Short mmCIF file of C-alpha atoms in Angstrom, two decimals:
data_model
loop_
_atom_site.label_atom_id
_atom_site.label_comp_id
_atom_site.label_asym_id
_atom_site.label_seq_id
_atom_site.Cartn_x
_atom_site.Cartn_y
_atom_site.Cartn_z
CA MET A 128 269.18 73.95 14.23
CA HIS A 129 265.37 73.75 14.81
CA ASP A 130 265.39 70.53 16.85
CA THR A 131 263.89 70.87 20.33
CA THR A 132 263.21 67.13 20.81
CA GLU A 133 265.63 66.79 23.69
CA LEU A 134 264.04 69.76 25.51
CA THR A 135 260.40 68.63 24.98
CA GLU A 136 261.42 65.06 26.11
CA ALA A 137 263.13 66.29 29.31
CA VAL A 138 260.22 68.66 30.12
CA GLY A 139 257.69 65.95 29.40
CA HIS A 140 259.55 63.48 31.62
CA LEU A 141 259.68 65.88 34.68
CA ALA A 142 256.04 66.80 34.10
CA ASP A 143 255.01 63.17 34.12
CA ARG A 144 257.05 62.68 37.27
CA LEU A 145 255.34 65.73 38.95
CA ARG A 146 251.85 64.42 37.93
CA ALA A 147 252.60 60.98 39.48
CA ALA A 148 254.22 62.36 42.69
CA PRO A 149 252.38 62.03 45.96
CA GLN A 150 251.06 65.14 47.63
CA SER A 151 253.64 64.92 50.41
CA ARG A 152 256.58 65.02 47.96
CA LEU A 153 254.93 67.80 45.93
CA ARG A 154 254.55 69.91 49.16
CA ARG A 155 258.11 69.24 50.14
CA GLY A 156 259.42 71.32 47.32
CA ALA A 157 258.89 69.40 44.15
CA ALA A 158 255.89 71.39 43.00
CA ALA A 159 257.61 74.74 43.92
CA GLU A 160 260.65 73.57 41.70
CA GLY A 161 258.33 72.67 38.92
CA LEU A 162 256.42 75.96 39.11
CA ALA A 163 259.62 77.98 39.24
CA LEU A 164 260.79 76.22 36.08
CA ALA A 165 257.50 76.71 34.36
CA ARG A 166 257.53 80.38 35.08
CA GLU A 167 261.17 80.81 33.80
CA LEU A 168 260.26 78.97 30.55
CA ALA A 169 257.10 81.14 30.15
CA VAL A 170 259.13 84.36 30.63
CA ARG A 171 261.83 83.15 28.13
CA ALA A 172 259.12 82.30 25.63
CA GLN A 173 257.52 85.74 25.89
CA ARG A 174 260.94 87.34 25.28
CA LEU A 175 261.47 85.16 22.21
CA GLU A 176 257.99 85.95 20.87
CA ALA A 177 258.27 89.75 21.40
CA PRO A 178 261.94 90.82 21.61
CA ALA A 179 261.02 94.41 21.02
CA ALA A 180 259.09 94.38 24.29
CA ALA A 181 262.14 93.18 26.28
CA GLY A 182 261.76 96.11 28.71
CA ALA A 183 258.13 95.31 29.34
CA GLU A 184 257.16 93.18 32.42
CA PRO A 185 256.56 89.62 31.41
CA ARG A 186 253.29 87.96 32.46
CA ILE A 187 253.96 85.51 35.27
CA MET A 188 252.35 82.11 35.42
CA PRO A 189 250.05 81.92 38.37
CA ASP A 190 250.31 79.25 40.95
CA ALA A 191 247.42 76.81 40.11
CA GLY A 192 248.25 74.41 43.02
CA VAL A 193 250.46 71.47 43.49
CA PHE A 194 248.50 69.12 41.38
CA ALA A 195 248.51 71.39 38.38
CA VAL A 196 252.23 72.08 38.17
CA GLY A 197 252.95 69.19 35.87
CA ASP A 198 250.46 70.56 33.31
CA GLN A 199 251.72 74.10 33.75
CA LEU A 200 255.29 72.93 32.97
CA THR A 201 254.10 71.00 29.94
CA VAL A 202 252.38 74.20 28.60
CA ALA A 203 255.33 76.43 29.37
CA GLY A 204 257.79 73.96 27.94
CA THR A 205 255.73 73.61 24.66
CA ASP A 206 255.41 77.44 24.40
CA PHE A 207 259.15 77.88 24.83
CA ALA A 208 259.91 75.28 22.17
CA GLU A 209 257.45 76.76 19.75
CA ALA A 210 258.81 80.25 20.28
CA TRP A 211 262.36 79.01 19.92
CA ARG A 212 261.70 77.26 16.73
CA ALA A 213 259.91 80.37 15.27
CA ALA A 214 262.89 82.53 16.35
CA ALA A 215 265.35 80.06 14.94
CA GLY A 216 263.46 80.04 11.58
CA ALA A 217 263.51 83.84 11.52
CA ALA A 218 267.30 83.84 12.20
CA ARG A 219 268.20 81.63 9.18
CA GLU A 220 270.35 84.45 7.64
CA ASP A 221 271.89 85.64 10.91
CA PRO A 222 274.65 83.33 12.21
CA SER A 223 275.21 85.28 15.44
CA ARG A 224 271.49 85.10 16.31
CA GLN A 225 271.47 81.36 15.51
CA GLU A 226 274.41 80.98 17.87
CA ALA A 227 272.58 82.89 20.63
CA LEU A 228 269.53 80.94 20.13
CA ARG A 229 271.39 77.57 20.42
CA ALA A 230 273.08 78.94 23.62
CA GLU A 231 269.66 79.75 25.00
CA LEU A 232 268.30 76.31 24.15
CA ASP A 233 271.22 74.68 25.84
CA GLN A 234 270.61 76.95 28.91
CA VAL A 235 267.07 75.94 29.17
CA LEU A 236 267.82 72.26 28.80
CA ASP A 237 270.26 72.67 31.80
CA LEU A 238 267.57 74.49 33.77
CA VAL A 239 265.18 71.51 33.22
CA ARG A 240 267.84 68.99 34.17
CA THR A 241 268.77 71.00 37.29
CA ALA A 242 265.11 71.36 38.34
CA ALA A 243 264.52 67.67 37.87
CA SER A 244 267.52 66.90 40.11
CA ARG A 245 266.42 69.38 42.81
CA ALA A 246 262.85 68.12 42.70
CA ALA A 247 264.31 64.75 43.60
CA LEU A 248 261.43 62.81 41.97
#
């Protein structure tokens, strides 16, 4: 239940591709795609870490430039994975919460795959 290996590998692969991409490709949309994904992962991590603050505005990851997006994605992906594992550990006795968390992990993995496809790296 607590395995996020597939997610962290997918995020790491996309982040590596973003770091290796030429500036022209990054500016044609790959960096924007990576940043959008990093922001989504960061927001989801915040919601997992503080579900009681669900109505509060999440902190949005800043745009640090096209050459930083791979690192930003790595940080956001790692934060999400850690928050997800903590939430999954806390839900050991709650099967419905475990199911919801598994569904969220699957959704995030789909987001990463979709972003990688759209970034066309």
